[in-house]
mmCIF file of C-alpha atoms in Angstrom:
data_model
loop_
_atom_site.group_PDB
_atom_site.id
_atom_site.type_symbol
_atom_site.label_atom_id
_atom_site.label_comp_id
_atom_site.label_asym_id
_atom_site.label_seq_id
_atom_site.Cartn_x
_atom_site.Cartn_y
_atom_site.Cartn_z
ATOM 1 C CA MET A 11 37.753 75.524 -21.597
ATOM 2 C CA LYS A 12 33.563 75.690 -20.082
ATOM 3 C CA ILE A 13 31.805 72.855 -20.477
ATOM 4 C CA ARG A 14 28.551 71.518 -19.818
ATOM 5 C CA ALA A 15 28.960 68.640 -17.833
ATOM 6 C CA ALA A 16 26.706 66.041 -15.538
ATOM 7 C CA VAL A 17 28.141 66.031 -11.706
ATOM 8 C CA ALA A 18 27.354 63.263 -9.575
ATOM 9 C CA ARG A 19 27.137 63.473 -5.919
ATOM 10 C CA ALA A 20 26.019 60.617 -3.780
ATOM 11 C CA GLY A 21 22.181 60.795 -3.007
ATOM 12 C CA GLU A 22 21.498 63.149 -5.568
ATOM 13 C CA PRO A 23 20.045 63.212 -9.380
ATOM 14 C CA PHE A 24 22.452 63.992 -11.805
ATOM 15 C CA SER A 25 23.362 67.373 -11.901
ATOM 16 C CA ILE A 26 24.121 69.684 -15.266
ATOM 17 C CA GLU A 27 26.918 71.999 -14.525
ATOM 18 C CA GLU A 28 29.428 74.216 -16.036
ATOM 19 C CA CYS A 29 32.906 72.883 -15.558
ATOM 20 C CA GLU A 30 36.202 74.025 -16.614
ATOM 21 C CA LEU A 31 38.325 71.647 -19.033
ATOM 22 C CA GLY A 32 42.121 71.334 -18.949
ATOM 23 C CA GLU A 33 44.221 70.778 -22.126
ATOM 24 C CA ALA A 34 44.930 67.457 -23.452
ATOM 25 C CA GLY A 35 48.031 66.190 -22.457
ATOM 26 C CA ALA A 36 50.792 63.571 -23.482
ATOM 27 C CA ARG A 37 49.275 60.793 -24.808
ATOM 28 C CA GLU A 38 45.566 62.045 -24.491
ATOM 29 C CA VAL A 39 43.416 63.915 -26.830
ATOM 30 C CA LEU A 40 40.385 66.493 -26.147
ATOM 31 C CA VAL A 41 36.950 65.087 -27.750
ATOM 32 C CA ARG A 42 33.785 66.886 -28.767
ATOM 33 C CA VAL A 43 31.629 64.512 -27.142
ATOM 34 C CA GLU A 44 28.809 62.808 -29.473
ATOM 35 C CA ALA A 45 26.626 60.120 -27.705
ATOM 36 C CA CYS A 46 27.384 58.536 -24.781
ATOM 37 C CA GLY A 47 26.058 55.427 -22.848
ATOM 38 C CA VAL A 48 24.331 54.892 -19.465
ATOM 39 C CA CYS A 49 25.855 51.933 -17.530
ATOM 40 C CA ALA A 50 25.001 50.339 -14.675
ATOM 41 C CA THR A 51 28.950 51.216 -13.411
ATOM 42 C CA ASP A 52 28.192 54.690 -13.668
ATOM 43 C CA LEU A 53 25.459 54.417 -10.819
ATOM 44 C CA HIS A 54 27.119 52.180 -8.634
ATOM 45 C CA ALA A 55 29.828 54.669 -9.160
ATOM 46 C CA LYS A 56 27.563 57.712 -8.070
ATOM 47 C CA ASP A 57 25.972 55.845 -5.187
ATOM 48 C CA HIS A 58 29.914 55.547 -3.781
ATOM 49 C CA ALA A 59 30.171 51.767 -3.788
ATOM 50 C CA MET A 60 33.105 51.444 -5.813
ATOM 51 C CA GLY A 61 35.565 53.638 -4.396
ATOM 52 C CA THR A 62 35.105 56.756 -6.730
ATOM 53 C CA PRO A 63 35.670 60.144 -5.368
ATOM 54 C CA LEU A 64 32.807 62.371 -5.433
ATOM 55 C CA PRO A 65 31.865 65.259 -6.853
ATOM 56 C CA ALA A 66 32.545 63.727 -10.622
ATOM 57 C CA VAL A 67 31.550 63.324 -14.048
ATOM 58 C CA LEU A 68 30.973 59.736 -14.856
ATOM 59 C CA GLY A 69 30.101 58.375 -18.070
ATOM 60 C CA HIS A 70 32.500 56.178 -20.047
ATOM 61 C CA GLU A 71 30.732 55.077 -23.338
ATOM 62 C CA GLY A 72 31.523 58.142 -25.231
ATOM 63 C CA VAL A 73 32.095 58.407 -29.099
ATOM 64 C CA GLY A 74 32.921 62.116 -30.673
ATOM 65 C CA ARG A 75 35.057 63.329 -32.592
ATOM 66 C CA ILE A 76 38.728 64.617 -31.756
ATOM 67 C CA VAL A 77 39.485 68.662 -31.924
ATOM 68 C CA ALA A 78 43.124 68.449 -30.290
ATOM 69 C CA VAL A 79 45.535 65.814 -29.727
ATOM 70 C CA GLY A 80 48.600 65.883 -26.992
ATOM 71 C CA GLY A 81 52.377 65.022 -27.409
ATOM 72 C CA GLY A 82 53.147 61.387 -27.785
ATOM 73 C CA VAL A 83 50.193 60.280 -29.795
ATOM 74 C CA GLU A 84 50.240 58.201 -33.029
ATOM 75 C CA GLY A 85 47.964 57.023 -35.253
ATOM 76 C CA LEU A 86 45.090 59.686 -34.123
ATOM 77 C CA ARG A 87 44.522 63.618 -35.184
ATOM 78 C CA ALA A 88 42.089 66.218 -35.311
ATOM 79 C CA GLY A 89 38.962 65.575 -36.839
ATOM 80 C CA ASP A 90 38.848 61.210 -36.192
ATOM 81 C CA ARG A 91 35.412 60.079 -34.887
ATOM 82 C CA VAL A 92 36.373 57.839 -32.524
ATOM 83 C CA VAL A 93 35.244 55.512 -29.672
ATOM 84 C CA MET A 94 36.524 55.845 -26.062
ATOM 85 C CA SER A 95 36.892 52.777 -24.336
ATOM 86 C CA PHE A 96 38.303 51.879 -20.671
ATOM 87 C CA GLY A 97 41.606 53.757 -19.406
ATOM 88 C CA ALA A 98 44.765 51.584 -19.602
ATOM 89 C CA CYS A 99 48.388 52.525 -20.139
ATOM 90 C CA GLY A 100 49.146 50.486 -22.843
ATOM 91 C CA GLU A 101 52.444 50.149 -21.320
ATOM 92 C CA CYS A 102 52.606 47.309 -18.304
ATOM 93 C CA ARG A 103 52.659 43.575 -18.944
ATOM 94 C CA SER A 104 48.749 42.995 -19.201
ATOM 95 C CA CYS A 105 48.256 45.730 -21.850
ATOM 96 C CA GLN A 106 51.514 44.365 -23.382
ATOM 97 C CA ASP A 107 50.011 41.120 -23.669
ATOM 98 C CA ARG A 108 46.523 42.976 -25.384
ATOM 99 C CA MET A 109 44.538 42.249 -22.107
ATOM 100 C CA PRO A 110 44.033 45.981 -21.368
ATOM 101 C CA ALA A 111 41.224 45.441 -18.788
ATOM 102 C CA TYR A 112 43.610 44.107 -16.762
ATOM 103 C CA CYS A 113 46.335 46.960 -16.789
ATOM 104 C CA HIS A 114 48.330 47.255 -13.650
ATOM 105 C CA HIS A 115 46.730 50.866 -12.975
ATOM 106 C CA ALA A 116 43.080 49.681 -13.863
ATOM 107 C CA VAL A 117 41.795 50.753 -10.623
ATOM 108 C CA GLU A 118 43.492 54.219 -10.785
ATOM 109 C CA TYR A 119 42.803 54.887 -14.595
ATOM 110 C CA ASN A 120 39.337 53.723 -14.505
ATOM 111 C CA LEU A 121 37.122 53.619 -10.996
ATOM 112 C CA LEU A 122 39.507 56.224 -9.446
ATOM 113 C CA GLY A 123 39.645 58.610 -12.078
ATOM 114 C CA ARG A 124 42.882 59.712 -12.388
ATOM 115 C CA ARG A 125 45.024 60.564 -15.150
ATOM 116 C CA ARG A 126 48.959 59.328 -15.263
ATOM 117 C CA GLY A 127 49.901 62.600 -13.285
ATOM 118 C CA GLY A 128 46.952 62.060 -10.602
ATOM 119 C CA GLU A 129 45.406 65.263 -11.406
ATOM 120 C CA SER A 130 41.787 65.611 -13.277
ATOM 121 C CA PRO A 131 41.227 67.654 -16.070
ATOM 122 C CA ILE A 132 37.916 68.944 -14.767
ATOM 123 C CA THR A 133 37.347 71.661 -12.042
ATOM 124 C CA LEU A 134 34.373 73.384 -10.500
ATOM 125 C CA ASN A 135 34.040 76.742 -9.193
ATOM 126 C CA GLY A 136 37.774 76.486 -9.488
ATOM 127 C CA GLU A 137 37.763 72.872 -7.502
ATOM 128 C CA PRO A 138 38.998 69.713 -8.752
ATOM 129 C CA ILE A 139 37.228 67.057 -9.159
ATOM 130 C CA THR A 140 36.988 63.699 -10.591
ATOM 131 C CA GLY A 141 37.070 64.064 -14.492
ATOM 132 C CA HIS A 142 39.135 61.177 -16.107
ATOM 133 C CA TYR A 143 36.296 58.219 -15.573
ATOM 134 C CA PHE A 144 37.608 55.053 -17.685
ATOM 135 C CA GLY A 145 39.984 57.698 -19.029
ATOM 136 C CA GLN A 146 37.247 60.011 -20.158
ATOM 137 C CA SER A 147 34.680 61.403 -18.451
ATOM 138 C CA ALA A 148 32.098 61.416 -21.214
ATOM 139 C CA PHE A 149 28.988 62.756 -19.564
ATOM 140 C CA ALA A 150 29.820 66.411 -20.802
ATOM 141 C CA GLY A 151 30.647 68.113 -24.349
ATOM 142 C CA PHE A 152 33.795 67.950 -24.180
ATOM 143 C CA ALA A 153 36.068 65.349 -22.786
ATOM 144 C CA VAL A 154 40.198 65.147 -22.287
ATOM 145 C CA ALA A 155 40.565 60.987 -23.237
ATOM 146 C CA ALA A 156 43.315 58.818 -22.948
ATOM 147 C CA ALA A 157 44.434 58.005 -26.659
ATOM 148 C CA ALA A 158 45.168 54.069 -25.550
ATOM 149 C CA ASN A 159 41.998 52.776 -25.917
ATOM 150 C CA LEU A 160 40.567 54.845 -28.869
ATOM 151 C CA VAL A 161 39.285 53.386 -31.736
ATOM 152 C CA LYS A 162 38.617 55.189 -35.353
ATOM 153 C CA LEU A 163 34.978 55.452 -36.511
ATOM 154 C CA GLU A 164 33.623 55.919 -40.293
ATOM 155 C CA GLU A 165 31.696 58.700 -40.328
ATOM 156 C CA ASP A 166 28.333 56.376 -41.639
ATOM 157 C CA LEU A 167 28.423 55.297 -38.248
ATOM 158 C CA PRO A 168 25.853 56.300 -35.524
ATOM 159 C CA ALA A 169 27.014 57.759 -32.634
ATOM 160 C CA ALA A 170 24.118 56.421 -30.572
ATOM 161 C CA LEU A 171 24.695 52.715 -31.988
ATOM 162 C CA MET A 172 28.485 52.816 -31.345
ATOM 163 C CA ALA A 173 28.679 54.108 -27.991
ATOM 164 C CA PRO A 174 27.501 50.809 -26.549
ATOM 165 C CA LEU A 175 30.562 49.021 -28.013
ATOM 166 C CA ALA A 176 32.723 51.115 -25.486
ATOM 167 C CA CYS A 177 32.065 49.005 -22.644
ATOM 168 C CA GLY A 178 28.496 47.332 -22.252
ATOM 169 C CA VAL A 179 27.928 45.680 -25.313
ATOM 170 C CA GLN A 180 31.852 44.794 -25.633
ATOM 171 C CA THR A 181 31.657 43.056 -21.992
ATOM 172 C CA GLY A 182 28.809 40.412 -22.973
ATOM 173 C CA MET A 183 30.100 39.693 -26.374
ATOM 174 C CA GLY A 184 33.748 39.630 -25.257
ATOM 175 C CA SER A 185 32.911 37.271 -22.646
ATOM 176 C CA VAL A 186 31.161 34.521 -24.757
ATOM 177 C CA VAL A 187 33.604 34.857 -27.726
ATOM 178 C CA ASN A 188 37.090 35.323 -25.905
ATOM 179 C CA VAL A 189 36.683 33.704 -22.312
ATOM 180 C CA LEU A 190 33.766 31.040 -22.595
ATOM 181 C CA ALA A 191 34.907 30.293 -26.395
ATOM 182 C CA ALA A 192 31.176 29.265 -27.019
ATOM 183 C CA GLY A 193 30.612 27.384 -30.518
ATOM 184 C CA PRO A 194 28.746 24.928 -32.180
ATOM 185 C CA GLY A 195 27.621 21.786 -29.857
ATOM 186 C CA ASP A 196 27.520 24.732 -26.976
ATOM 187 C CA SER A 197 24.441 25.436 -24.708
ATOM 188 C CA VAL A 198 24.774 28.591 -23.079
ATOM 189 C CA ALA A 199 23.297 30.241 -20.138
ATOM 190 C CA VAL A 200 22.677 33.677 -19.882
ATOM 191 C CA LEU A 201 21.638 34.807 -16.586
ATOM 192 C CA GLY A 202 20.263 38.793 -16.607
ATOM 193 C CA CYS A 203 19.216 40.301 -19.988
ATOM 194 C CA GLY A 204 20.413 43.995 -19.504
ATOM 195 C CA THR A 205 22.778 44.896 -22.094
ATOM 196 C CA VAL A 206 25.679 42.868 -20.724
ATOM 197 C CA GLY A 207 23.122 39.850 -21.188
ATOM 198 C CA LEU A 208 21.482 40.574 -24.065
ATOM 199 C CA ALA A 209 24.783 40.860 -25.624
ATOM 200 C CA ALA A 210 25.983 38.116 -24.715
ATOM 201 C CA VAL A 211 22.940 36.254 -26.670
ATOM 202 C CA MET A 212 23.895 37.860 -29.580
ATOM 203 C CA ALA A 213 27.250 36.314 -29.695
ATOM 204 C CA ALA A 214 26.424 33.027 -28.886
ATOM 205 C CA LYS A 215 23.788 32.932 -32.003
ATOM 206 C CA ILE A 216 27.103 34.225 -33.853
ATOM 207 C CA ALA A 217 28.937 31.604 -33.083
ATOM 208 C CA GLY A 218 26.178 29.446 -33.834
ATOM 209 C CA CYS A 219 25.664 27.731 -29.930
ATOM 210 C CA GLU A 220 23.448 24.690 -30.185
ATOM 211 C CA ARG A 221 20.846 25.893 -27.498
ATOM 212 C CA ILE A 222 21.001 29.734 -25.673
ATOM 213 C CA LEU A 223 19.179 29.666 -22.362
ATOM 214 C CA ALA A 224 17.783 33.324 -20.736
ATOM 215 C CA VAL A 225 17.527 33.910 -17.027
ATOM 216 C CA ASP A 226 15.413 37.217 -16.213
ATOM 217 C CA MET A 227 13.065 38.488 -13.907
ATOM 218 C CA ARG A 228 11.161 40.934 -16.486
ATOM 219 C CA GLU A 229 8.864 39.560 -19.151
ATOM 220 C CA SER A 230 9.749 42.505 -21.736
ATOM 221 C CA ARG A 231 13.545 41.579 -21.626
ATOM 222 C CA LEU A 232 12.819 37.656 -22.198
ATOM 223 C CA ALA A 233 10.701 38.819 -25.115
ATOM 224 C CA LEU A 234 13.337 40.951 -26.213
ATOM 225 C CA ALA A 235 15.822 37.946 -25.960
ATOM 226 C CA GLU A 236 13.351 35.813 -27.921
ATOM 227 C CA GLU A 237 13.521 37.985 -30.969
ATOM 228 C CA LEU A 238 17.500 38.156 -30.628
ATOM 229 C CA GLY A 239 17.674 34.615 -30.472
ATOM 230 C CA VAL A 240 17.513 32.230 -27.235
ATOM 231 C CA THR A 241 15.884 28.858 -28.032
ATOM 232 C CA SER A 242 14.204 28.837 -24.091
ATOM 233 C CA CYS A 243 13.484 31.349 -21.550
ATOM 234 C CA ILE A 244 13.042 31.077 -17.787
ATOM 235 C CA ARG A 245 11.714 33.616 -15.490
ATOM 236 C CA ASN A 246 14.009 33.660 -12.315
ATOM 237 C CA ASP A 247 10.979 33.704 -10.010
ATOM 238 C CA ASP A 248 12.161 29.531 -9.076
ATOM 239 C CA ALA A 249 14.088 29.180 -6.274
ATOM 240 C CA ASP A 250 15.500 26.324 -7.801
ATOM 241 C CA LEU A 251 17.386 27.975 -10.827
ATOM 242 C CA GLY A 252 19.620 24.983 -10.897
ATOM 243 C CA GLY A 253 16.264 22.317 -11.372
ATOM 244 C CA ALA A 254 15.521 24.316 -13.826
ATOM 245 C CA LEU A 255 18.106 24.917 -16.113
ATOM 246 C CA ARG A 256 18.977 21.480 -15.516
ATOM 247 C CA ARG A 257 15.439 19.728 -16.940
ATOM 248 C CA LEU A 258 16.267 21.995 -19.719
ATOM 249 C CA GLY A 259 19.230 19.571 -20.573
ATOM 250 C CA GLY A 260 21.727 21.599 -18.496
ATOM 251 C CA VAL A 261 24.979 23.918 -19.905
ATOM 252 C CA THR A 262 28.302 23.757 -21.131
ATOM 253 C CA ARG A 263 28.917 27.157 -20.448
ATOM 254 C CA ALA A 264 27.179 30.187 -18.527
ATOM 255 C CA LEU A 265 27.236 34.291 -18.244
ATOM 256 C CA ASP A 266 26.439 35.643 -15.037
ATOM 257 C CA SER A 267 25.667 39.797 -15.101
ATOM 258 C CA THR A 268 23.164 39.971 -11.697
ATOM 259 C CA GLY A 269 26.003 39.538 -9.247
ATOM 260 C CA VAL A 270 23.196 37.946 -7.308
ATOM 261 C CA PRO A 271 25.264 34.894 -5.606
ATOM 262 C CA GLY A 272 21.713 32.474 -5.963
ATOM 263 C CA VAL A 273 21.545 32.901 -9.337
ATOM 264 C CA ILE A 274 25.288 32.387 -9.774
ATOM 265 C CA GLU A 275 25.044 29.300 -7.743
ATOM 266 C CA GLY A 276 21.834 27.971 -9.905
ATOM 267 C CA ALA A 277 23.882 27.770 -12.991
ATOM 268 C CA LEU A 278 26.783 26.360 -11.233
ATOM 269 C CA ALA A 279 24.563 23.649 -10.116
ATOM 270 C CA ALA A 280 23.520 22.933 -13.865
ATOM 271 C CA LEU A 281 26.562 22.686 -15.589
ATOM 272 C CA ARG A 282 28.023 20.184 -17.469
ATOM 273 C CA PRO A 283 30.905 17.949 -16.958
ATOM 274 C CA ARG A 284 33.801 20.542 -17.982
ATOM 275 C CA GLY A 285 31.370 23.520 -18.207
ATOM 276 C CA ARG A 286 32.325 26.860 -17.699
ATOM 277 C CA LEU A 287 30.651 29.799 -15.727
ATOM 278 C CA ALA A 288 32.164 33.554 -16.443
ATOM 279 C CA LEU A 289 30.847 36.420 -13.830
ATOM 280 C CA VAL A 290 30.809 39.667 -15.181
ATOM 281 C CA GLY A 291 27.770 41.089 -12.548
ATOM 282 C CA VAL A 292 29.216 43.317 -9.714
ATOM 283 C CA SER A 293 27.825 42.186 -6.482
ATOM 284 C CA ALA A 294 27.185 43.624 -3.385
ATOM 285 C CA ARG A 295 29.901 44.178 -0.867
ATOM 286 C CA GLY A 296 30.402 41.382 1.366
ATOM 287 C CA ALA A 297 28.612 38.598 -0.977
ATOM 288 C CA ARG A 298 30.153 35.612 -1.430
ATOM 289 C CA LEU A 299 29.026 31.676 -2.760
ATOM 290 C CA SER A 300 28.527 28.471 -1.604
ATOM 291 C CA VAL A 301 30.780 26.121 -3.921
ATOM 292 C CA ASP A 302 31.324 22.271 -3.360
ATOM 293 C CA PRO A 303 35.452 22.208 -4.465
ATOM 294 C CA ASN A 304 34.555 18.480 -5.480
ATOM 295 C CA ARG A 305 31.994 19.263 -8.033
ATOM 296 C CA LEU A 306 34.459 21.424 -9.730
ATOM 297 C CA MET A 307 37.087 19.101 -8.930
ATOM 298 C CA SER A 308 35.679 15.955 -10.343
ATOM 299 C CA ALA A 309 33.776 16.978 -13.513
ATOM 300 C CA GLY A 310 36.877 19.673 -14.639
ATOM 301 C CA ARG A 311 34.005 22.268 -13.838
ATOM 302 C CA ALA A 312 35.438 25.804 -14.119
ATOM 303 C CA VAL A 313 34.341 29.549 -12.692
ATOM 304 C CA VAL A 314 36.138 32.427 -13.852
ATOM 305 C CA GLY A 315 35.575 36.417 -13.790
ATOM 306 C CA THR A 316 36.259 38.957 -16.377
ATOM 307 C CA ALA A 317 36.437 42.619 -16.899
ATOM 308 C CA GLU A 318 35.401 43.885 -20.212
ATOM 309 C CA GLY A 319 35.180 40.139 -21.928
ATOM 310 C CA ASP A 320 39.092 39.796 -21.479
ATOM 311 C CA ALA A 321 38.719 42.161 -25.118
ATOM 312 C CA ASP A 322 41.314 44.418 -26.556
ATOM 313 C CA PRO A 323 39.195 47.170 -27.721
ATOM 314 C CA ARG A 324 41.463 48.386 -30.923
ATOM 315 C CA ALA A 325 40.535 44.677 -32.122
ATOM 316 C CA PHE A 326 37.544 43.702 -31.031
ATOM 317 C CA ILE A 327 35.480 47.146 -31.531
ATOM 318 C CA PRO A 328 36.100 46.598 -34.729
ATOM 319 C CA GLN A 329 34.985 42.990 -35.127
ATOM 320 C CA MET A 330 31.575 44.009 -33.458
ATOM 321 C CA ILE A 331 31.291 46.862 -35.969
ATOM 322 C CA ALA A 332 31.600 43.963 -39.130
ATOM 323 C CA TRP A 333 29.170 42.186 -37.657
ATOM 324 C CA TYR A 334 26.509 45.197 -37.229
ATOM 325 C CA ARG A 335 27.436 45.972 -41.090
ATOM 326 C CA ASP A 336 27.078 42.496 -41.544
ATOM 327 C CA GLY A 337 23.689 42.851 -40.081
ATOM 328 C CA ARG A 338 24.309 39.999 -37.271
ATOM 329 C CA LEU A 339 24.418 42.741 -34.258
ATOM 330 C CA PRO A 340 21.320 44.651 -33.831
ATOM 331 C CA LEU A 341 22.251 47.097 -31.525
ATOM 332 C CA ALA A 342 18.806 49.302 -32.501
ATOM 333 C CA LYS A 343 16.978 46.635 -30.274
ATOM 334 C CA LEU A 344 19.078 47.648 -27.371
ATOM 335 C CA VAL A 345 19.239 51.392 -27.465
ATOM 336 C CA THR A 346 17.077 54.445 -26.408
ATOM 337 C CA SER A 347 18.904 57.874 -26.976
ATOM 338 C CA TYR A 348 17.590 60.773 -24.635
ATOM 339 C CA PRO A 349 18.795 64.413 -25.244
ATOM 340 C CA PHE A 350 21.695 64.963 -22.577
ATOM 341 C CA GLU A 351 19.446 67.302 -20.434
ATOM 342 C CA GLN A 352 17.350 63.928 -19.656
ATOM 343 C CA ILE A 353 20.303 62.047 -18.027
ATOM 344 C CA ASN A 354 17.667 61.584 -15.077
ATOM 345 C CA GLU A 355 14.990 60.244 -16.887
ATOM 346 C CA ALA A 356 17.205 58.004 -18.618
ATOM 347 C CA VAL A 357 18.438 56.605 -15.195
ATOM 348 C CA ARG A 358 14.982 55.696 -14.068
ATOM 349 C CA ASP A 359 14.071 54.426 -17.392
ATOM 350 C CA MET A 360 16.954 51.961 -17.086
ATOM 351 C CA GLN A 361 16.685 51.178 -13.207
ATOM 352 C CA GLU A 362 12.643 50.862 -13.883
ATOM 353 C CA GLY A 363 13.207 48.472 -17.012
ATOM 354 C CA ARG A 364 11.637 50.975 -19.991
ATOM 355 C CA ALA A 365 15.232 51.105 -21.519
ATOM 356 C CA VAL A 366 17.896 48.259 -22.101
ATOM 357 C CA LYS A 367 20.588 50.757 -22.555
ATOM 358 C CA PRO A 368 19.983 54.314 -22.588
ATOM 359 C CA VAL A 369 22.485 56.862 -24.928
ATOM 360 C CA LEU A 370 22.922 60.146 -24.189
ATOM 361 C CA MET A 371 22.946 62.387 -27.179
ATOM 362 C CA MET A 372 25.371 65.712 -26.588
ATOM 363 C CA GLU A 373 24.952 66.620 -30.307
ATOM 364 C CA ALA A 374 21.777 66.426 -32.622
ATOM 365 C CA PRO A 375 21.719 63.278 -34.844
#
């Protein structure tokens, strides 16, 4: 079928073009896309920093309605609304352990945008391009999506607010809940107040953390963090971030979404004994940390990496939806909607700090 898709090429703006989309195969569904969030990972992939073959149709925070179901799909049918989360095989040891972010095929299905057989469902001018990015490639009117990590949505849930649950919000909240296991009595530092960081702030608030500290370069982001429940803000123009955090009492938990070594080292310097630091940000190639191993060993401190907040979307997305329905997850404070045709404007607004989480609307709301 003919579809409109935003094609990514290195060093160029997204270009909305007519492509051809094949049928859903085994364990796949065809989805008419309603909305898709724009994530920093999409932009890293477009800049060829993550190995994604270009040209490509990106987009990995899709919401839509199933129009056709391939063979071997259970529990889903045409007409179901779904959130499309990241790709996973559903069969390997990690998937069986309900840790699909560490699927043995994660790089192939997500960053390389390949299906099980290695082929792409999307062609452009008769030539295949990367078209199964994160198991979906949802910067398009329709997507062939892997069924493993699709989550059903009720009809009243707004597509624009549900799309970020697929990755950005899930990563931030999951990192606080699953990885850091933060709770009452904890003092949590959130480094970087984009979608992931602000979702972490909301999760720490829900978890009842005693203190929540936000670190960012932008005053507008810090102001939004205060609205969402932080108790102290640090504008990160201080070379001694660790000292600034220690003057506020230090932290028992920290989440870095910046990927900047100096920021990570500052958080590590402020960890109290038995403190835990989770890394979710993408660092520049060749980035290195300077870590005193004795500081880790002597006081039981830990640094851990996480993908997708260690979340199983089929369990964690419904939990986030329940928090949203309870009024404890104010997603509208993060989301700015754009018509699909304004994808490049959405990207600029995100990069320049005017939008936290842009969401592209493929259909009229």
